[in-house]
XYZ file of C-alpha atoms in Angstrom:
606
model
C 0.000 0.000 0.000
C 1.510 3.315 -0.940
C 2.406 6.291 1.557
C -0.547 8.943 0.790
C 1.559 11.121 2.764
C 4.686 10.637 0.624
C 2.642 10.423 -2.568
C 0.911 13.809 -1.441
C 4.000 15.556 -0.543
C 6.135 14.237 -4.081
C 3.423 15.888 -5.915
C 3.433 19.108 -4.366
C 7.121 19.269 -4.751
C 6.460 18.357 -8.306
C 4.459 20.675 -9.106
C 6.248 23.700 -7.139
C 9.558 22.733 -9.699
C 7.402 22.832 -12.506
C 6.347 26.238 -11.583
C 9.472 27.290 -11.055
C 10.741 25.894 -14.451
C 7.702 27.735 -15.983
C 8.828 30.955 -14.156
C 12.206 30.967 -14.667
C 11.550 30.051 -18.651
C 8.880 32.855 -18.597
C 12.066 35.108 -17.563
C 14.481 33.603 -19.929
C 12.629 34.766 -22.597
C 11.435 38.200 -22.187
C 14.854 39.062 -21.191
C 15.585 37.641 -24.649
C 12.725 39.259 -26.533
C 14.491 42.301 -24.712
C 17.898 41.591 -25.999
C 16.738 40.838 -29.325
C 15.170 44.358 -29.137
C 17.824 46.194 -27.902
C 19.994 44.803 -30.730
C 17.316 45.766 -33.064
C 16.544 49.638 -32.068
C 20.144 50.631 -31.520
C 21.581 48.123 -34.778
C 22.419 51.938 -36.930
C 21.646 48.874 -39.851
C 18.091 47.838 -38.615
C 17.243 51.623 -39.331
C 17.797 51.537 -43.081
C 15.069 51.197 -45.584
C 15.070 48.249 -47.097
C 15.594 49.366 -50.447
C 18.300 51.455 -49.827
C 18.281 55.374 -50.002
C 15.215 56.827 -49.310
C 13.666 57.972 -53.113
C 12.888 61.666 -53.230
C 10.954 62.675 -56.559
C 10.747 65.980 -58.281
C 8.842 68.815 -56.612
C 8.165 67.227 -53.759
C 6.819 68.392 -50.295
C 9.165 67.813 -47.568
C 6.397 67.314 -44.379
C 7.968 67.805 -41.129
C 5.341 66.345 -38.127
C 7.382 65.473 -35.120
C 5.105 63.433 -32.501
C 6.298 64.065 -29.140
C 8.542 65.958 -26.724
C 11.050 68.298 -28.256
C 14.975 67.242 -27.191
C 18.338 67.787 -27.655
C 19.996 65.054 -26.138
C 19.724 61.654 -27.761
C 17.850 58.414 -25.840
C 19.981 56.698 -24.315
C 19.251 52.937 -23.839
C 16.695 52.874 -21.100
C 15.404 49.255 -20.455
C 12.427 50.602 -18.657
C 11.723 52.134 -22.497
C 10.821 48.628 -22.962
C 9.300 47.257 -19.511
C 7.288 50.828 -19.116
C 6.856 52.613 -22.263
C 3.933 55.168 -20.553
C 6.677 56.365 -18.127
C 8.489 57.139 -21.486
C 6.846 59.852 -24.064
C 8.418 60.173 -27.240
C 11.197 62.140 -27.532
C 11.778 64.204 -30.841
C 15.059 65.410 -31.438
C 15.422 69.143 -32.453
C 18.709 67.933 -34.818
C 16.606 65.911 -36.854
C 14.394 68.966 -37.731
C 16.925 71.414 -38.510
C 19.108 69.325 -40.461
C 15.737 68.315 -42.677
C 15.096 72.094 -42.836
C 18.856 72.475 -44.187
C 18.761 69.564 -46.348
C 15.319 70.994 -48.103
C 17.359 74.820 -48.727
C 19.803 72.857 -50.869
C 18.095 70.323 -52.279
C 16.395 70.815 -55.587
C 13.855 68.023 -55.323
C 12.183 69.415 -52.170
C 9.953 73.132 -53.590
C 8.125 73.024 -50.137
C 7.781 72.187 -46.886
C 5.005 72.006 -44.322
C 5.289 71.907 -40.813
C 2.462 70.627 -38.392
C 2.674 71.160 -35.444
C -0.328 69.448 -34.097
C 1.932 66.719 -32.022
C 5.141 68.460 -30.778
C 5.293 69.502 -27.324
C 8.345 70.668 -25.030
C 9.170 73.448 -26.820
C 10.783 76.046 -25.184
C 13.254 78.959 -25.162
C 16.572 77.210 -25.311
C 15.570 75.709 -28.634
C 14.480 79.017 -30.508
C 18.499 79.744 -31.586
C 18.937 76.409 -33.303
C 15.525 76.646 -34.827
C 16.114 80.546 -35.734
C 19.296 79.029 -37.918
C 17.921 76.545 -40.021
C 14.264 78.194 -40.421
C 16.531 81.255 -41.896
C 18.945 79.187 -44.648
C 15.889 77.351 -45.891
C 14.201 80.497 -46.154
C 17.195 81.534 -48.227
C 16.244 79.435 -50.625
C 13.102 81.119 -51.645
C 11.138 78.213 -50.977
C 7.493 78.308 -49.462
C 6.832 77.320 -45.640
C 3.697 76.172 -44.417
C 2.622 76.017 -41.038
C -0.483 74.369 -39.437
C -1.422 73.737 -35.582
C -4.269 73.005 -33.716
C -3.445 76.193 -31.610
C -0.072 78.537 -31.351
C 1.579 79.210 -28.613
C 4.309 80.936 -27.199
C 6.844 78.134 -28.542
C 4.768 76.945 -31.467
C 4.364 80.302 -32.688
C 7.980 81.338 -32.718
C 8.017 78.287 -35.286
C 4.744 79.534 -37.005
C 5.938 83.107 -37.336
C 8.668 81.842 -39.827
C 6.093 80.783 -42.485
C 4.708 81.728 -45.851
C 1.140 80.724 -44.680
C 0.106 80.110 -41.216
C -2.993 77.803 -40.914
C -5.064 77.982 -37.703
C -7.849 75.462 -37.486
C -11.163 77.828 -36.908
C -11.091 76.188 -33.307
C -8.269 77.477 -32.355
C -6.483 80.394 -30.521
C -2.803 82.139 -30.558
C -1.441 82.846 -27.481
C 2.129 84.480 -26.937
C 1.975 85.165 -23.489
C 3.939 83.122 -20.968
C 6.811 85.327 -20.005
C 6.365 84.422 -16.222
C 7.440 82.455 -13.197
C 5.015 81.439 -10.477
C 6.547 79.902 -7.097
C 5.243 78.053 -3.629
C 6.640 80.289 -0.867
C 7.397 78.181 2.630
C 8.020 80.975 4.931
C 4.165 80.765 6.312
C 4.988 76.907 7.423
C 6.153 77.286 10.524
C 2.889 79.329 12.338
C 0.544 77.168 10.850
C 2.003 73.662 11.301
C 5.526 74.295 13.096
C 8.037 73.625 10.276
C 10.786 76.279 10.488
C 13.267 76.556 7.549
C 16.747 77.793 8.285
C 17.652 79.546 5.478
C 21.179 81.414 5.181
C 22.165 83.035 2.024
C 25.074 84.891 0.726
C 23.734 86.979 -2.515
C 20.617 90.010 -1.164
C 18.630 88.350 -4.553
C 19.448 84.859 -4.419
C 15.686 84.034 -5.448
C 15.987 80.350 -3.670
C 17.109 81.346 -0.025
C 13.498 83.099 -0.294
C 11.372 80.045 -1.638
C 11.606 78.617 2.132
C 12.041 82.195 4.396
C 9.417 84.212 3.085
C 6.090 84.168 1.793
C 6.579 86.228 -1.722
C 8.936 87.228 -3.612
C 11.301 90.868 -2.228
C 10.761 93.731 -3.651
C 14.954 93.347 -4.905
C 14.163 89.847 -6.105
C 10.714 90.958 -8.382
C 12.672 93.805 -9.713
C 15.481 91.383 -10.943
C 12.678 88.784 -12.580
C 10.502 91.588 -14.115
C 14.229 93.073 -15.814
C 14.455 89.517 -17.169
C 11.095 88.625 -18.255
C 10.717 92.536 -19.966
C 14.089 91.721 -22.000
C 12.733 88.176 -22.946
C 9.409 89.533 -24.394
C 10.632 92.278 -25.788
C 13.276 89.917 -27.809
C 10.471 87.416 -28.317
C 8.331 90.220 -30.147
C 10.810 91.886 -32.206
C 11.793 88.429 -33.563
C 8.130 87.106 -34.578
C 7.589 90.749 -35.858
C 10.970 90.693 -38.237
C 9.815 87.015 -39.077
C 6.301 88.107 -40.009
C 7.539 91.671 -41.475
C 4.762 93.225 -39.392
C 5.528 95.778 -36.868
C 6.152 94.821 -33.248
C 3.837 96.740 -31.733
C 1.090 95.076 -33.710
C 2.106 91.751 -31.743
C 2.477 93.925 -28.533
C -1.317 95.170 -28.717
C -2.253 91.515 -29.232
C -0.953 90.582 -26.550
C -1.567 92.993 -24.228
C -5.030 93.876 -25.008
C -6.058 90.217 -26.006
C -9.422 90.984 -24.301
C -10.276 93.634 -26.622
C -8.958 91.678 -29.734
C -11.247 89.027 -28.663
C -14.631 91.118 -28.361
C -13.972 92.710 -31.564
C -13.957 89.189 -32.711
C -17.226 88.094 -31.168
C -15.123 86.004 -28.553
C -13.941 84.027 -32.057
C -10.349 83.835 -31.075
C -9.096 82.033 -34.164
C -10.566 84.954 -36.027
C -9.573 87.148 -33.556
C -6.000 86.364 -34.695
C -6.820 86.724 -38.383
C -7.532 89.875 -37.623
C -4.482 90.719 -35.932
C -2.250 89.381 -38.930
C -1.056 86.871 -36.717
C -2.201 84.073 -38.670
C -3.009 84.068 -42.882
C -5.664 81.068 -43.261
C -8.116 80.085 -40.440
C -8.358 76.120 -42.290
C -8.422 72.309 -40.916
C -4.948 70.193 -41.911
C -7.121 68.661 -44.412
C -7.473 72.186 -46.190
C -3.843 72.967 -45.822
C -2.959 69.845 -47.502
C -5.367 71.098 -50.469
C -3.576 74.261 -50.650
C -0.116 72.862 -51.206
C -1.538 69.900 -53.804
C -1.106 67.135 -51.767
C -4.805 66.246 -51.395
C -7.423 66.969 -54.149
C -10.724 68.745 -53.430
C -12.381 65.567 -51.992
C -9.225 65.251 -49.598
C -8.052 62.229 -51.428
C -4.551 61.805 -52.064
C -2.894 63.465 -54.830
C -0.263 63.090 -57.530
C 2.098 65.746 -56.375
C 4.770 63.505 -53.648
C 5.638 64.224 -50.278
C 8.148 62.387 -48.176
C 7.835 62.701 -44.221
C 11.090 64.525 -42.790
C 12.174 61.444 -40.745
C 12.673 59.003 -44.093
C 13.938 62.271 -45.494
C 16.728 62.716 -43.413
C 17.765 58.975 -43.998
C 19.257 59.636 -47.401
C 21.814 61.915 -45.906
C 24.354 59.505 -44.371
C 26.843 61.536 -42.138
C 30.315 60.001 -41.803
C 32.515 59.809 -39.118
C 35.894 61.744 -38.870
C 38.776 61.166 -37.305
C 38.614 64.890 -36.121
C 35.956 64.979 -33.644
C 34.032 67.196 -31.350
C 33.023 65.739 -28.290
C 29.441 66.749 -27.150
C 28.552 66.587 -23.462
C 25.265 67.854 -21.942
C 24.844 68.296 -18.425
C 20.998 68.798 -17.850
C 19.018 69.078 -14.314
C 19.988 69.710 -10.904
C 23.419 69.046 -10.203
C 24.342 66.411 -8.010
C 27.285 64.563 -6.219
C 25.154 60.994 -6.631
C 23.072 59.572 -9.570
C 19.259 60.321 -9.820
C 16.114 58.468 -10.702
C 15.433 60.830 -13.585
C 16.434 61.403 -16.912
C 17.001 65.067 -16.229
C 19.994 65.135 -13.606
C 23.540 65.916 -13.835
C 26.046 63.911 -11.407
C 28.936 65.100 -11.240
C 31.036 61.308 -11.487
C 29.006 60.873 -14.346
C 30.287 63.825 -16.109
C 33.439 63.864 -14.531
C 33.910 60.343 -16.514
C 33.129 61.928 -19.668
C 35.540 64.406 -19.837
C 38.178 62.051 -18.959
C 36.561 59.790 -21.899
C 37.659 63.541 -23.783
C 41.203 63.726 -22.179
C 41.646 60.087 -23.858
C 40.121 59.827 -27.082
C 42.990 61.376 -29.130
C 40.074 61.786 -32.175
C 38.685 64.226 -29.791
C 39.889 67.735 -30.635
C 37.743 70.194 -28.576
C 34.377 69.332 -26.452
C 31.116 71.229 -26.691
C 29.297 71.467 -23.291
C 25.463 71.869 -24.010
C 23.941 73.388 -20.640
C 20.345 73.309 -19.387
C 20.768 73.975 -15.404
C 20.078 75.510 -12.885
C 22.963 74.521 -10.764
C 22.606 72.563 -7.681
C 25.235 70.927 -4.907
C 28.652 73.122 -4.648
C 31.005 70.664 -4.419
C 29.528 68.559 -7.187
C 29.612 71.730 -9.534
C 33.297 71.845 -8.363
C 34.071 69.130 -9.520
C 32.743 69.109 -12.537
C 34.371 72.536 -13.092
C 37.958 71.309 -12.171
C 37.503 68.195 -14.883
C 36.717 70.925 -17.544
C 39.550 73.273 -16.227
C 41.751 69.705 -16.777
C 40.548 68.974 -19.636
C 40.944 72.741 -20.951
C 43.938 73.951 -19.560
C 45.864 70.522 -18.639
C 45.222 68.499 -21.981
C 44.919 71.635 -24.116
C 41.405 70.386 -25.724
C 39.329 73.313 -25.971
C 35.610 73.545 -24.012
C 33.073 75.624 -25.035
C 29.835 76.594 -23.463
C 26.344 76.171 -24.905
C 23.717 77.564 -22.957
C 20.190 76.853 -23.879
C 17.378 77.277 -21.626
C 18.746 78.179 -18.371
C 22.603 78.214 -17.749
C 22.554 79.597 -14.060
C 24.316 79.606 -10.355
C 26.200 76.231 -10.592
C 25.548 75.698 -13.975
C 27.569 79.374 -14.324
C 30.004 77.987 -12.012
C 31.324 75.663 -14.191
C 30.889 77.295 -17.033
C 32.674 80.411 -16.039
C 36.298 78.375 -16.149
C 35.075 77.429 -20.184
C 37.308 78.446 -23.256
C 34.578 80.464 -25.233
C 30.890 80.980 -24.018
C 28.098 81.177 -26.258
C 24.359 81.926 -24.707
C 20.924 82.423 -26.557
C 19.346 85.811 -26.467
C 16.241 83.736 -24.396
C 18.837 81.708 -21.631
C 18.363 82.629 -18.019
C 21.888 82.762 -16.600
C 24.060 84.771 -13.777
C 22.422 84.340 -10.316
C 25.905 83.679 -8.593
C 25.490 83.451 -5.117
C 25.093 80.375 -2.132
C 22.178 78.848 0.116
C 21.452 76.850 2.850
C 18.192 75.360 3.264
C 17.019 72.882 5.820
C 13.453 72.262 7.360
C 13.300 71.757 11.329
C 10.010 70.322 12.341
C 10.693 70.129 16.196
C 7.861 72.385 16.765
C 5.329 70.374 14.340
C 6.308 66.907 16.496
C 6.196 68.512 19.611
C 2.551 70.058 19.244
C 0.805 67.211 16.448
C 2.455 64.617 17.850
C 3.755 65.132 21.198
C 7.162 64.150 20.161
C 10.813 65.781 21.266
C 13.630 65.017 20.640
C 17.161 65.002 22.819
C 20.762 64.265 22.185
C 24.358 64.044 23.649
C 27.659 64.311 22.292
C 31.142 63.488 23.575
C 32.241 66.650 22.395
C 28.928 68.914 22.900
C 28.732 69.557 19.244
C 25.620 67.947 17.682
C 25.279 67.602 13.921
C 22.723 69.833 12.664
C 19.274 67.858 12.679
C 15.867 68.155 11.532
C 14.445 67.417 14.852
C 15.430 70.468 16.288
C 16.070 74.503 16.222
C 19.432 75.823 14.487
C 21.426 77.221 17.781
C 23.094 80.300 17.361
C 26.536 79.499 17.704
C 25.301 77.042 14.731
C 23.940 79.774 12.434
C 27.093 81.614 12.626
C 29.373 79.205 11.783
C 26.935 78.076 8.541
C 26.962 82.086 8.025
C 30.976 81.875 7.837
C 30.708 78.905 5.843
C 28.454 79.953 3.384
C 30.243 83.492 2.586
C 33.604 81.580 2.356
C 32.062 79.650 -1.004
C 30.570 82.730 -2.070
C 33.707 83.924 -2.064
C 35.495 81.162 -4.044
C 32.677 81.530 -6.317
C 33.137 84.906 -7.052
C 37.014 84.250 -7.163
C 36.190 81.269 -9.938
C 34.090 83.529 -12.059
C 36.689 86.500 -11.769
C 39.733 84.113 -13.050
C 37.434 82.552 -15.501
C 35.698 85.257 -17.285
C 39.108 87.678 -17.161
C 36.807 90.119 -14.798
C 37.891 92.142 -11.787
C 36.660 91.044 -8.436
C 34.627 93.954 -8.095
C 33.051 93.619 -11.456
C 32.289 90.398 -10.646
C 30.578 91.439 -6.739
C 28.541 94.142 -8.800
C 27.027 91.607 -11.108
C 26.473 88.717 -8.479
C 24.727 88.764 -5.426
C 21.965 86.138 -6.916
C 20.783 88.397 -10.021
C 19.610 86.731 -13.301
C 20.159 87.858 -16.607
C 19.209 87.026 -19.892
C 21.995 86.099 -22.398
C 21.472 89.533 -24.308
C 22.056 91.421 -20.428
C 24.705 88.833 -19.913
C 26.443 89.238 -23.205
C 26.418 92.953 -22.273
C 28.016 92.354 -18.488
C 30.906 90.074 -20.162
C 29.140 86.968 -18.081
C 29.127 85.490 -22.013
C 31.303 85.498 -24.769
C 28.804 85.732 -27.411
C 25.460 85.126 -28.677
C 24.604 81.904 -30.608
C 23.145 78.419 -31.295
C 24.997 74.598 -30.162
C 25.552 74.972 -34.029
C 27.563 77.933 -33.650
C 29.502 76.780 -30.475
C 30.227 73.820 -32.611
C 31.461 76.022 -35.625
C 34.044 78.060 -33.125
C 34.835 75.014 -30.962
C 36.276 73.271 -35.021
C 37.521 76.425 -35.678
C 39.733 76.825 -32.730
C 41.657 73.723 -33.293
C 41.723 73.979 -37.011
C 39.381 71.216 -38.458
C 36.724 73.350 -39.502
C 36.664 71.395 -42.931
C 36.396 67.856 -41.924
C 35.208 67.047 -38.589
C 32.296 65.021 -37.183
C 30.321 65.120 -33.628
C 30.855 62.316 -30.937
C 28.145 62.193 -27.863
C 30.008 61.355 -24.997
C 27.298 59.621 -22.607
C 27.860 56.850 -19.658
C 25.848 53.729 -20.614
C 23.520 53.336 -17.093
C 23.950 49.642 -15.656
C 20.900 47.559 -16.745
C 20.187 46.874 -12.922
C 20.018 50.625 -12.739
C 17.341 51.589 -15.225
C 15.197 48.304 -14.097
C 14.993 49.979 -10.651
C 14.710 53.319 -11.900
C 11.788 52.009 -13.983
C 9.958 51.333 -10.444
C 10.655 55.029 -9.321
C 9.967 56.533 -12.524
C 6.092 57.433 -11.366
C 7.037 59.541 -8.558
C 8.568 61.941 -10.715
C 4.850 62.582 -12.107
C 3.957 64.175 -9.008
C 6.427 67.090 -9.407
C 5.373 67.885 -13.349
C 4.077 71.186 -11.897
C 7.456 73.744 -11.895
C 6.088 74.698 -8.037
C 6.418 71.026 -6.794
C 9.336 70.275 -9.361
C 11.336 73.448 -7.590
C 10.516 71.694 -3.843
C 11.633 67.860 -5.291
C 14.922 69.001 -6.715
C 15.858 70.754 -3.625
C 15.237 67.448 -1.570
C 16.769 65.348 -4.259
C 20.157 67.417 -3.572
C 22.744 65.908 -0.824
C 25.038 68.352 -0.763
C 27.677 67.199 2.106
C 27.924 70.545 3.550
C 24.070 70.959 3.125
C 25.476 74.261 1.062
C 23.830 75.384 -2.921
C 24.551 77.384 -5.798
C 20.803 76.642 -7.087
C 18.331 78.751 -9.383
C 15.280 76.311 -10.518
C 13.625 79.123 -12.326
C 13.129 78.309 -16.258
C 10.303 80.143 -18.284
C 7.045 77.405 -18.416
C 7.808 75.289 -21.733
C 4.906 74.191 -24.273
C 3.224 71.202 -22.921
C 0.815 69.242 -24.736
């Protein structure tokens, strides 16, 4: 007679190794459907057409309609692209439109081109130099530009104002407002729940410092934003008015006195901007398409070709040099450790690429793209003293590209930089330092009933949040703080050529935009990534054959899995309020001490 209790217990074991055979199959595989993937997306072969070169006919229309979030810096290989695609929008690179734009100029095959802009999003100041470059040599070429969106606005109209014909669906609206910042203010924290912030700050408008001490914005500190955002519109306007060949303050009394514009169009605000001149045609895509012969009158297609700008840009193969610049771009709040987001700069990270520079002899001079607003000072420190190597030490020239914001330790280390180019719409200066650290004894004590106590050998306690900076405490943070405000002033002063004095006249926290800055001597000159590129090749004497190389760190495949899982929390901080508050905590600055400016001008969204 067989053991029931053995025969029971051999098929449960059984069955649990057949379930883990399943499982562990299950993960064999989609780690290979992975790999196989990987090897397909980033394969530069698995890209071609099939038949070769991408066909262009005769008088066709080259359509450019980029789905997705505007860029600059190529994907990298993200396995959570894969394992969570909604975490991931599409990225569209801004390179990939501007070369199409300067392919079309020259080429005789392309007589038109149409933009739609109904599906790009992200578009924002720092782009509006690249896209100012290649809009202007294809308009060179005498060829038409059409333009159609959904709705225009402040980004997507800096675009539209370049065209021929500017379609509006009757729907729609233009709006070119959006020259603003809008900030959560902490300082009222501590009398209605008990969190105190001790703030100390060495700069009278370091904007930051008064995120967590007051409860608005100083008088010193509006001032200094309302100088910036004046010079940004103004800029804005006079460039959509010279693109248009209307007058600027046609686009001024639009703007400004929208409400009237709007009654005098019945509260019809697509016509509303027909009448202003802003727009040409008030028409659906479908219409548009009629107009430039690519549907017939029933919207069917047509005989005349078109060829999107993405197989387009496939017949222009771009080979690789052995004279090279190297292309960094340090994006996001600086840090001293990696972050869960795309959008961060740590500083061994970087610091790796520009030794990747120092040793790839093909590498003649590096371009450093910047979109920061600084962050952790001894992160930005270090980053600075690998560019200074690099620079100075190796003799491979570094210049600056600063695109939407290039500020505070973003200026830091771009102060020590060969050559510095800024666009007339980057936010940069505001050198000074902060500390910034919540205490919520009070909150614990009164909510919660909680204190807390401590005792040390020597009777000096590390700063906590569980309890009130002493006073002894404050000073020595005080002494601390001017000390690096000092050596910050000292770096820009040795950097930029500038007295000392100069440089204590200009800091002190102010912004500027790169038109003020250009002015001050805080820049070298005013220009695109494609222009920084041009001097950079220049400067080293390759300016007839060279190529670009991104430098990037390939992130460990364990990495991006787990950064997959904290990808969602970013989501809570879209808003730039929250997204000011979540940097700041994402920071570990070992001294607790920043050079940090998180303002940046709103960009499109969808």
């Amino acid at each position: 007679m067989k053991d029931k209790k053995g025969g029971f217990f051999s098929a449960f074991f059984r069955g649990l190794n057949l379930i883990r055979l399943i499982i562990l199959n299950l993960i064999f595989f989609f780690l290979l459907f992975l790999f196989i993937a990987a090897i397909y997306k980033y394969n530069p072969d698995s890209k071609k057409p099939k038949t070769g070169i991408t066909a262009v006919s005769a008088d066709s229309v080259l359509l450019i309609n980029p789905a997705g979030q505007l860029t600059e810096k190529p994907d990298e290989f993200l396995w959570h692209n894969y394992l969570f695609s909604e975490n991931t929008p599409d990225s569209v690179l801004l390179s990939d439109i501007t070369d199409a734009l300067v392919h079309a100029a020259h080429d005789r095959r392309i007589t038109a081109v149409l933009f739609d802009l109904t599906s790009l999003y992200g578009i924002s100041l720092g782009h509006f130099s690249e896209l100012k470059a290649a809009f202007q040599e294809y308009k060179e070429s005498n060829k038409p530009l059409y333009v159609f969106a959904p709705e225009y606005r402040l980004g997507s109209y800096y675009i539209a104002s370049f065209g021929d014909r500017i379609f509006l669906d009757p729907m729609g609206a233009v709006d070119i407002s959006g020259f603003y910042s809008e900030a959560l203010f902490y300082g009222g924290m501590e009398k209605k729940l008990g969190i105190q912030w001790n703030v100390i700050q060495a700069g009278a408008y370091k904007s930051m410092a008064e995120t967590y001490s007051n409860t608005g914005f100083s008088d010193g500190v509006r001032q200094n934003y309302q100088s910036v955002f004046r010079n940004l519109r103004q800029t804005y306007i006079q460039d959509i008015a010279a693109n248009r060949a209307v007058s600027a303050e046609q686009f001024d009394a639009f703007s400004l006195r929208y409400l009237d514009a709007l009654r005098a169009a019945n509260g019809d605000s697509a016509q509303a901007a027909l009448n202003a001149g802003l727009v040409t045609d008030l028409a659906t895509y479908e219409d548009c398409c009629v107009e430039l012969g690519i549907l017939d009158e029933t919207y069917r297609m047509s005989d005349r070709d078109y060829i999107v700008y993405t197989d387009y840009n496939r017949a222009f193969k771009k080979k690789e040099s052995e004279n090279q610049i190297g292309i960094i771009h340090l994006n996001g709040a600086i840090s001293s450790h990696s972050n869960t987001t795309n959008e961060a700069a740590d500083s061994p990270s970087l610091i790796e690429l520009f030794d990747q520079a120092a040793d790839d002899d093909s590498i003649k001079a590096v371009v450093l793209r910047i979109d920061s607003g600084g962050g952790e000072v001894n992160a930005s420190e270090d980053i600075r003293r690998s560019l200074e190597r690099l620079s100075k030490k190796i003799g491979k020239p570094v210049i600056v590209s600063m695109s939407d914001i290039a500020a505070s330790g973003a200026y830091w280390i771009a102060s020590s930089a060969d050559y510095i180019f800024s666009s007339p719409y980057t936010i940069t200066g505001s050198i000074g330092v902060l500390s910034a650290a919540p205490n919520i004894q009070q909150l614990l004590q009164d909510y919660f009933g909680i204190t807390s106590d401590a005792v040390s050998a020597e009777g000096r306690i590390p700063s906590s949040f569980f309890r009130s900076m002493t006073e002894e405490e404050r000073q020595q943070y005080t002494l601390e703080i001017d000390h690096t405000y000092a050596v910050f002033l000292d770096k820009v002063s040795q950097g930029r050529g500038l007295p000392l004095k100069t440089v204590e006249e200009l800091a002190q926290g102010k912004i500027y935009t790169g038109i003020q800055a250009k002015e001050l001597q805080l820049v070298d000159e005013l220009g695109g990534f494609a222009d920084a590129v041009r001097y950079a090749a220049t400067k080293v004497g390759i300016q007839e054959n060279y190529s670009l190389k991104l430098l990037y760190k390939a992130p460990p495949v364990t990495d991006e899995i787990l950064k997959s899982l904290l990808t969602a929390q970013t989501r809570l901080y879209s808003a730039s309020d929250l997204q000011t508050f979540h940097e700041l905590l994402q920071l570990r600055s070992r001294k607790g001490f920043y050079v940090y400016t998180p303002l940046r001008i709103p960009r499109e969204e969808r």
